[in-house]
Amino acid sequence: MNIAPHAAKRRELTMKITDAFLGEHGVLYPQLDELERAALHAAGDLREQAVLLAAGLVSHAELEEQLLFGHMENLIGADGGPLAVMRIEHQEVESLLAELQESGPGEDACDLAARLVALARDHFAKEEQILFPMAEEMMGEQRLLELGREWAGRRLPRRAA
Ligand SMILES: [Fe+2]
């Protein structure tokens, strides 16, 4: 398929960083559903699923910390509060993912997967219901759009200019 040169140019992205992260959650939820299904039915290799899930989830958490949490902490401080909780939960999710990738087959892996899915869903819900609205309130639309462009530079596939 031929793509006209003008169609290949990158358009200026106008999306708030919070919307970008909501979109990433939208991709990660079905992966969590799939891991939960496999754990419930003891089907497939949970370690392989954990490797694939980690590929998206770990980079998602890193981007949140670098492009959102850090800027919020500059405004409200890093000690205590919701941002500290979110960072701790990122560490907990990542360590469960690492444990699952190294687990043997059987009930331990299923239990780890179930804990991981529950924690990740709960964490996403807190971000969606509390943290992202707080960011929108305190940072203002222009700053959120600037960070959305930074996100695009880090996340979107490279295309011809
Ligand atoms: Fe997060």
PDB file of C-alpha atoms and ligand atoms in Angstrom:
ATOM      1  CA  MET A   1       0.000   0.000   0.000  1.00  0.00           C
ATOM      2  CA  ASN A   2       1.366   3.385  -0.992  1.00  0.00           C
ATOM      3  CA  ILE A   3       1.059   6.133   1.542  1.00  0.00           C
ATOM      4  CA  ALA A   4       1.146   9.666   0.209  1.00  0.00           C
ATOM      5  CA  PRO A   5       4.031  11.666   1.711  1.00  0.00           C
ATOM      6  CA  HIS A   6       1.687  14.100   3.447  1.00  0.00           C
ATOM      7  CA  ALA A   7      -0.105  11.204   5.163  1.00  0.00           C
ATOM      8  CA  ALA A   8       3.142   9.946   6.659  1.00  0.00           C
ATOM      9  CA  LYS A   9       3.929  13.254   8.346  1.00  0.00           C
ATOM     10  CA  ARG A  10       3.489  13.293  12.084  1.00  0.00           C
ATOM     11  CA  ARG A  11       0.574  15.444  13.060  1.00  0.00           C
ATOM     12  CA  GLU A  12       0.832  17.529  16.170  1.00  0.00           C
ATOM     13  CA  LEU A  13      -0.558  15.413  18.967  1.00  0.00           C
ATOM     14  CA  THR A  14      -3.094  17.091  21.201  1.00  0.00           C
ATOM     15  CA  MET A  15      -3.806  14.670  23.993  1.00  0.00           C
ATOM     16  CA  LYS A  16      -3.458  15.177  27.712  1.00  0.00           C
ATOM     17  CA  ILE A  17      -0.969  12.918  29.450  1.00  0.00           C
ATOM     18  CA  THR A  18      -3.780  11.638  31.668  1.00  0.00           C
ATOM     19  CA  ASP A  19      -5.760  10.536  28.597  1.00  0.00           C
ATOM     20  CA  ALA A  20      -2.667   8.807  27.201  1.00  0.00           C
ATOM     21  CA  PHE A  21      -2.324   6.807  30.412  1.00  0.00           C
ATOM     22  CA  LEU A  22      -6.046   5.993  30.443  1.00  0.00           C
ATOM     23  CA  GLY A  23      -5.596   4.577  26.929  1.00  0.00           C
ATOM     24  CA  GLU A  24      -2.698   2.449  28.148  1.00  0.00           C
ATOM     25  CA  HIS A  25      -4.867   1.125  30.991  1.00  0.00           C
ATOM     26  CA  GLY A  26      -7.442   0.245  28.325  1.00  0.00           C
ATOM     27  CA  VAL A  27      -4.902  -2.032  26.643  1.00  0.00           C
ATOM     28  CA  LEU A  28      -3.636  -3.528  29.901  1.00  0.00           C
ATOM     29  CA  TYR A  29      -7.071  -4.470  31.343  1.00  0.00           C
ATOM     30  CA  PRO A  30      -7.747  -7.191  28.727  1.00  0.00           C
ATOM     31  CA  GLN A  31      -4.263  -8.591  29.355  1.00  0.00           C
ATOM     32  CA  LEU A  32      -5.084  -8.786  33.074  1.00  0.00           C
ATOM     33  CA  ASP A  33      -8.411 -10.468  32.200  1.00  0.00           C
ATOM     34  CA  GLU A  34      -6.543 -13.018  30.118  1.00  0.00           C
ATOM     35  CA  LEU A  35      -4.019 -13.729  32.878  1.00  0.00           C
ATOM     36  CA  GLU A  36      -6.871 -14.123  35.378  1.00  0.00           C
ATOM     37  CA  ARG A  37      -8.695 -16.527  33.084  1.00  0.00           C
ATOM     38  CA  ALA A  38      -5.555 -18.618  32.594  1.00  0.00           C
ATOM     39  CA  ALA A  39      -4.879 -18.682  36.354  1.00  0.00           C
ATOM     40  CA  LEU A  40      -8.463 -19.689  37.216  1.00  0.00           C
ATOM     41  CA  HIS A  41      -8.394 -22.578  34.760  1.00  0.00           C
ATOM     42  CA  ALA A  42      -4.719 -23.395  35.324  1.00  0.00           C
ATOM     43  CA  ALA A  43      -4.372 -23.061  31.538  1.00  0.00           C
ATOM     44  CA  GLY A  44      -1.303 -22.186  29.517  1.00  0.00           C
ATOM     45  CA  ASP A  45       2.045 -20.967  30.753  1.00  0.00           C
ATOM     46  CA  LEU A  46       1.503 -18.169  33.252  1.00  0.00           C
ATOM     47  CA  ARG A  47       5.204 -17.322  33.147  1.00  0.00           C
ATOM     48  CA  GLU A  48       5.018 -16.544  29.432  1.00  0.00           C
ATOM     49  CA  GLN A  49       1.972 -14.361  30.006  1.00  0.00           C
ATOM     50  CA  ALA A  50       3.837 -12.569  32.786  1.00  0.00           C
ATOM     51  CA  VAL A  51       6.729 -11.819  30.420  1.00  0.00           C
ATOM     52  CA  LEU A  52       4.355 -10.271  27.871  1.00  0.00           C
ATOM     53  CA  LEU A  53       2.399  -8.351  30.495  1.00  0.00           C
ATOM     54  CA  ALA A  54       5.624  -7.022  32.058  1.00  0.00           C
ATOM     55  CA  ALA A  55       6.778  -5.708  28.675  1.00  0.00           C
ATOM     56  CA  GLY A  56       3.852  -3.281  28.622  1.00  0.00           C
ATOM     57  CA  LEU A  57       3.130  -2.755  32.298  1.00  0.00           C
ATOM     58  CA  VAL A  58       6.644  -1.956  33.507  1.00  0.00           C
ATOM     59  CA  SER A  59       7.220   0.659  30.818  1.00  0.00           C
ATOM     60  CA  HIS A  60       3.759   2.089  31.558  1.00  0.00           C
ATOM     61  CA  ALA A  61       4.637   2.522  35.240  1.00  0.00           C
ATOM     62  CA  GLU A  62       8.016   4.082  34.377  1.00  0.00           C
ATOM     63  CA  LEU A  63       6.360   6.619  32.089  1.00  0.00           C
ATOM     64  CA  GLU A  64       3.779   7.482  34.751  1.00  0.00           C
ATOM     65  CA  GLU A  65       6.515   8.094  37.290  1.00  0.00           C
ATOM     66  CA  GLN A  66       8.669  10.145  34.925  1.00  0.00           C
ATOM     67  CA  LEU A  67       6.002  12.139  33.083  1.00  0.00           C
ATOM     68  CA  LEU A  68       3.341  12.596  35.754  1.00  0.00           C
ATOM     69  CA  PHE A  69       4.252  11.684  39.335  1.00  0.00           C
ATOM     70  CA  GLY A  70       7.494  13.682  39.336  1.00  0.00           C
ATOM     71  CA  HIS A  71       5.718  16.832  38.128  1.00  0.00           C
ATOM     72  CA  MET A  72       2.943  16.400  40.688  1.00  0.00           C
ATOM     73  CA  GLU A  73       5.507  15.879  43.458  1.00  0.00           C
ATOM     74  CA  ASN A  74       7.138  19.176  42.480  1.00  0.00           C
ATOM     75  CA  LEU A  75       3.814  20.826  43.283  1.00  0.00           C
ATOM     76  CA  ILE A  76       2.661  18.933  46.369  1.00  0.00           C
ATOM     77  CA  GLY A  77       5.809  17.257  47.705  1.00  0.00           C
ATOM     78  CA  ALA A  78       6.911  13.649  47.601  1.00  0.00           C
ATOM     79  CA  ASP A  79       6.415  12.621  51.213  1.00  0.00           C
ATOM     80  CA  GLY A  80       3.366  10.549  52.056  1.00  0.00           C
ATOM     81  CA  GLY A  81       0.104  11.063  50.231  1.00  0.00           C
ATOM     82  CA  PRO A  82      -1.263   9.362  47.142  1.00  0.00           C
ATOM     83  CA  LEU A  83       1.908   9.616  45.035  1.00  0.00           C
ATOM     84  CA  ALA A  84       3.971   7.707  47.594  1.00  0.00           C
ATOM     85  CA  VAL A  85       1.254   5.023  47.673  1.00  0.00           C
ATOM     86  CA  MET A  86       1.216   4.820  43.869  1.00  0.00           C
ATOM     87  CA  ARG A  87       5.010   4.394  43.717  1.00  0.00           C
ATOM     88  CA  ILE A  88       4.919   1.637  46.357  1.00  0.00           C
ATOM     89  CA  GLU A  89       2.174  -0.144  44.416  1.00  0.00           C
ATOM     90  CA  HIS A  90       4.262   0.061  41.230  1.00  0.00           C
ATOM     91  CA  GLN A  91       7.070  -1.705  43.100  1.00  0.00           C
ATOM     92  CA  GLU A  92       4.648  -4.335  44.434  1.00  0.00           C
ATOM     93  CA  VAL A  93       3.211  -5.009  40.965  1.00  0.00           C
ATOM     94  CA  GLU A  94       6.706  -5.261  39.481  1.00  0.00           C
ATOM     95  CA  SER A  95       7.920  -7.654  42.153  1.00  0.00           C
ATOM     96  CA  LEU A  96       4.837  -9.883  41.718  1.00  0.00           C
ATOM     97  CA  LEU A  97       5.485  -9.861  37.957  1.00  0.00           C
ATOM     98  CA  ALA A  98       9.111 -10.855  38.531  1.00  0.00           C
ATOM     99  CA  GLU A  99       8.088 -13.619  40.977  1.00  0.00           C
ATOM    100  CA  LEU A 100       5.521 -14.947  38.521  1.00  0.00           C
ATOM    101  CA  GLN A 101       8.080 -15.034  35.715  1.00  0.00           C
ATOM    102  CA  GLU A 102      10.337 -17.179  37.878  1.00  0.00           C
ATOM    103  CA  SER A 103       7.629 -19.352  39.412  1.00  0.00           C
ATOM    104  CA  GLY A 104       7.168 -23.045  38.783  1.00  0.00           C
ATOM    105  CA  PRO A 105       3.923 -24.422  37.378  1.00  0.00           C
ATOM    106  CA  GLY A 106       1.002 -25.090  39.694  1.00  0.00           C
ATOM    107  CA  GLU A 107      -0.893 -23.416  42.477  1.00  0.00           C
ATOM    108  CA  ASP A 108       1.814 -20.980  43.523  1.00  0.00           C
ATOM    109  CA  ALA A 109       1.846 -19.432  40.062  1.00  0.00           C
ATOM    110  CA  CYS A 110      -1.966 -19.259  39.997  1.00  0.00           C
ATOM    111  CA  ASP A 111      -1.994 -17.572  43.394  1.00  0.00           C
ATOM    112  CA  LEU A 112       0.690 -15.082  42.342  1.00  0.00           C
ATOM    113  CA  ALA A 113      -1.228 -14.302  39.140  1.00  0.00           C
ATOM    114  CA  ALA A 114      -4.480 -13.752  41.071  1.00  0.00           C
ATOM    115  CA  ARG A 115      -2.734 -11.374  43.510  1.00  0.00           C
ATOM    116  CA  LEU A 116      -1.090  -9.506  40.659  1.00  0.00           C
ATOM    117  CA  VAL A 117      -4.357  -9.060  38.748  1.00  0.00           C
ATOM    118  CA  ALA A 118      -6.214  -7.839  41.849  1.00  0.00           C
ATOM    119  CA  LEU A 119      -3.475  -5.385  42.811  1.00  0.00           C
ATOM    120  CA  ALA A 120      -3.075  -3.984  39.283  1.00  0.00           C
ATOM    121  CA  ARG A 121      -6.836  -3.477  38.852  1.00  0.00           C
ATOM    122  CA  ASP A 122      -7.126  -1.783  42.229  1.00  0.00           C
ATOM    123  CA  HIS A 123      -4.128   0.431  41.437  1.00  0.00           C
ATOM    124  CA  PHE A 124      -5.516   1.451  38.029  1.00  0.00           C
ATOM    125  CA  ALA A 125      -8.859   2.295  39.645  1.00  0.00           C
ATOM    126  CA  LYS A 126      -7.158   4.598  42.187  1.00  0.00           C
ATOM    127  CA  GLU A 127      -5.270   6.368  39.428  1.00  0.00           C
ATOM    128  CA  GLU A 128      -8.394   6.773  37.309  1.00  0.00           C
ATOM    129  CA  GLN A 129     -10.673   7.901  40.126  1.00  0.00           C
ATOM    130  CA  ILE A 130      -8.293   9.911  42.307  1.00  0.00           C
ATOM    131  CA  LEU A 131      -4.836  10.602  40.880  1.00  0.00           C
ATOM    132  CA  PHE A 132      -5.580  11.550  37.264  1.00  0.00           C
ATOM    133  CA  PRO A 133      -8.446  13.905  38.232  1.00  0.00           C
ATOM    134  CA  MET A 134      -6.118  15.443  40.851  1.00  0.00           C
ATOM    135  CA  ALA A 135      -3.434  15.952  38.171  1.00  0.00           C
ATOM    136  CA  GLU A 136      -5.973  17.592  35.850  1.00  0.00           C
ATOM    137  CA  GLU A 137      -7.089  19.893  38.629  1.00  0.00           C
ATOM    138  CA  MET A 138      -3.624  20.994  39.727  1.00  0.00           C
ATOM    139  CA  MET A 139      -1.574  21.056  36.517  1.00  0.00           C
ATOM    140  CA  GLY A 140      -3.772  22.784  33.986  1.00  0.00           C
ATOM    141  CA  GLU A 141      -4.571  21.778  30.437  1.00  0.00           C
ATOM    142  CA  GLN A 142      -1.519  23.304  28.717  1.00  0.00           C
ATOM    143  CA  ARG A 143       0.947  21.441  30.933  1.00  0.00           C
ATOM    144  CA  LEU A 144      -1.005  18.193  30.511  1.00  0.00           C
ATOM    145  CA  LEU A 145      -0.880  18.634  26.713  1.00  0.00           C
ATOM    146  CA  GLU A 146       2.880  19.342  26.789  1.00  0.00           C
ATOM    147  CA  LEU A 147       3.417  16.162  28.779  1.00  0.00           C
ATOM    148  CA  GLY A 148       1.147  14.337  26.313  1.00  0.00           C
ATOM    149  CA  ARG A 149       3.527  15.388  23.520  1.00  0.00           C
ATOM    150  CA  GLU A 150       6.467  14.154  25.574  1.00  0.00           C
ATOM    151  CA  TRP A 151       4.658  10.851  26.056  1.00  0.00           C
ATOM    152  CA  ALA A 152       4.133  10.596  22.275  1.00  0.00           C
ATOM    153  CA  GLY A 153       7.836  11.178  21.667  1.00  0.00           C
ATOM    154  CA  ARG A 154       8.653   8.302  24.007  1.00  0.00           C
ATOM    155  CA  ARG A 155       5.857   5.871  23.159  1.00  0.00           C
ATOM    156  CA  LEU A 156       4.702   6.227  19.570  1.00  0.00           C
ATOM    157  CA  PRO A 157       6.444   4.313  16.764  1.00  0.00           C
ATOM    158  CA  ARG A 158       8.894   6.338  14.729  1.00  0.00           C
ATOM    159  CA  ARG A 159       7.469   7.414  11.397  1.00  0.00           C
ATOM    160  CA  ALA A 160       8.914   9.274   8.437  1.00  0.00           C
ATOM    161  CA  ALA A 161       8.841  13.029   8.927  1.00  0.00           C
TER     162      ALA A 161
HETATM  163 FE    FE B   1       0.366   3.419  37.924  1.00  0.00          FE
END
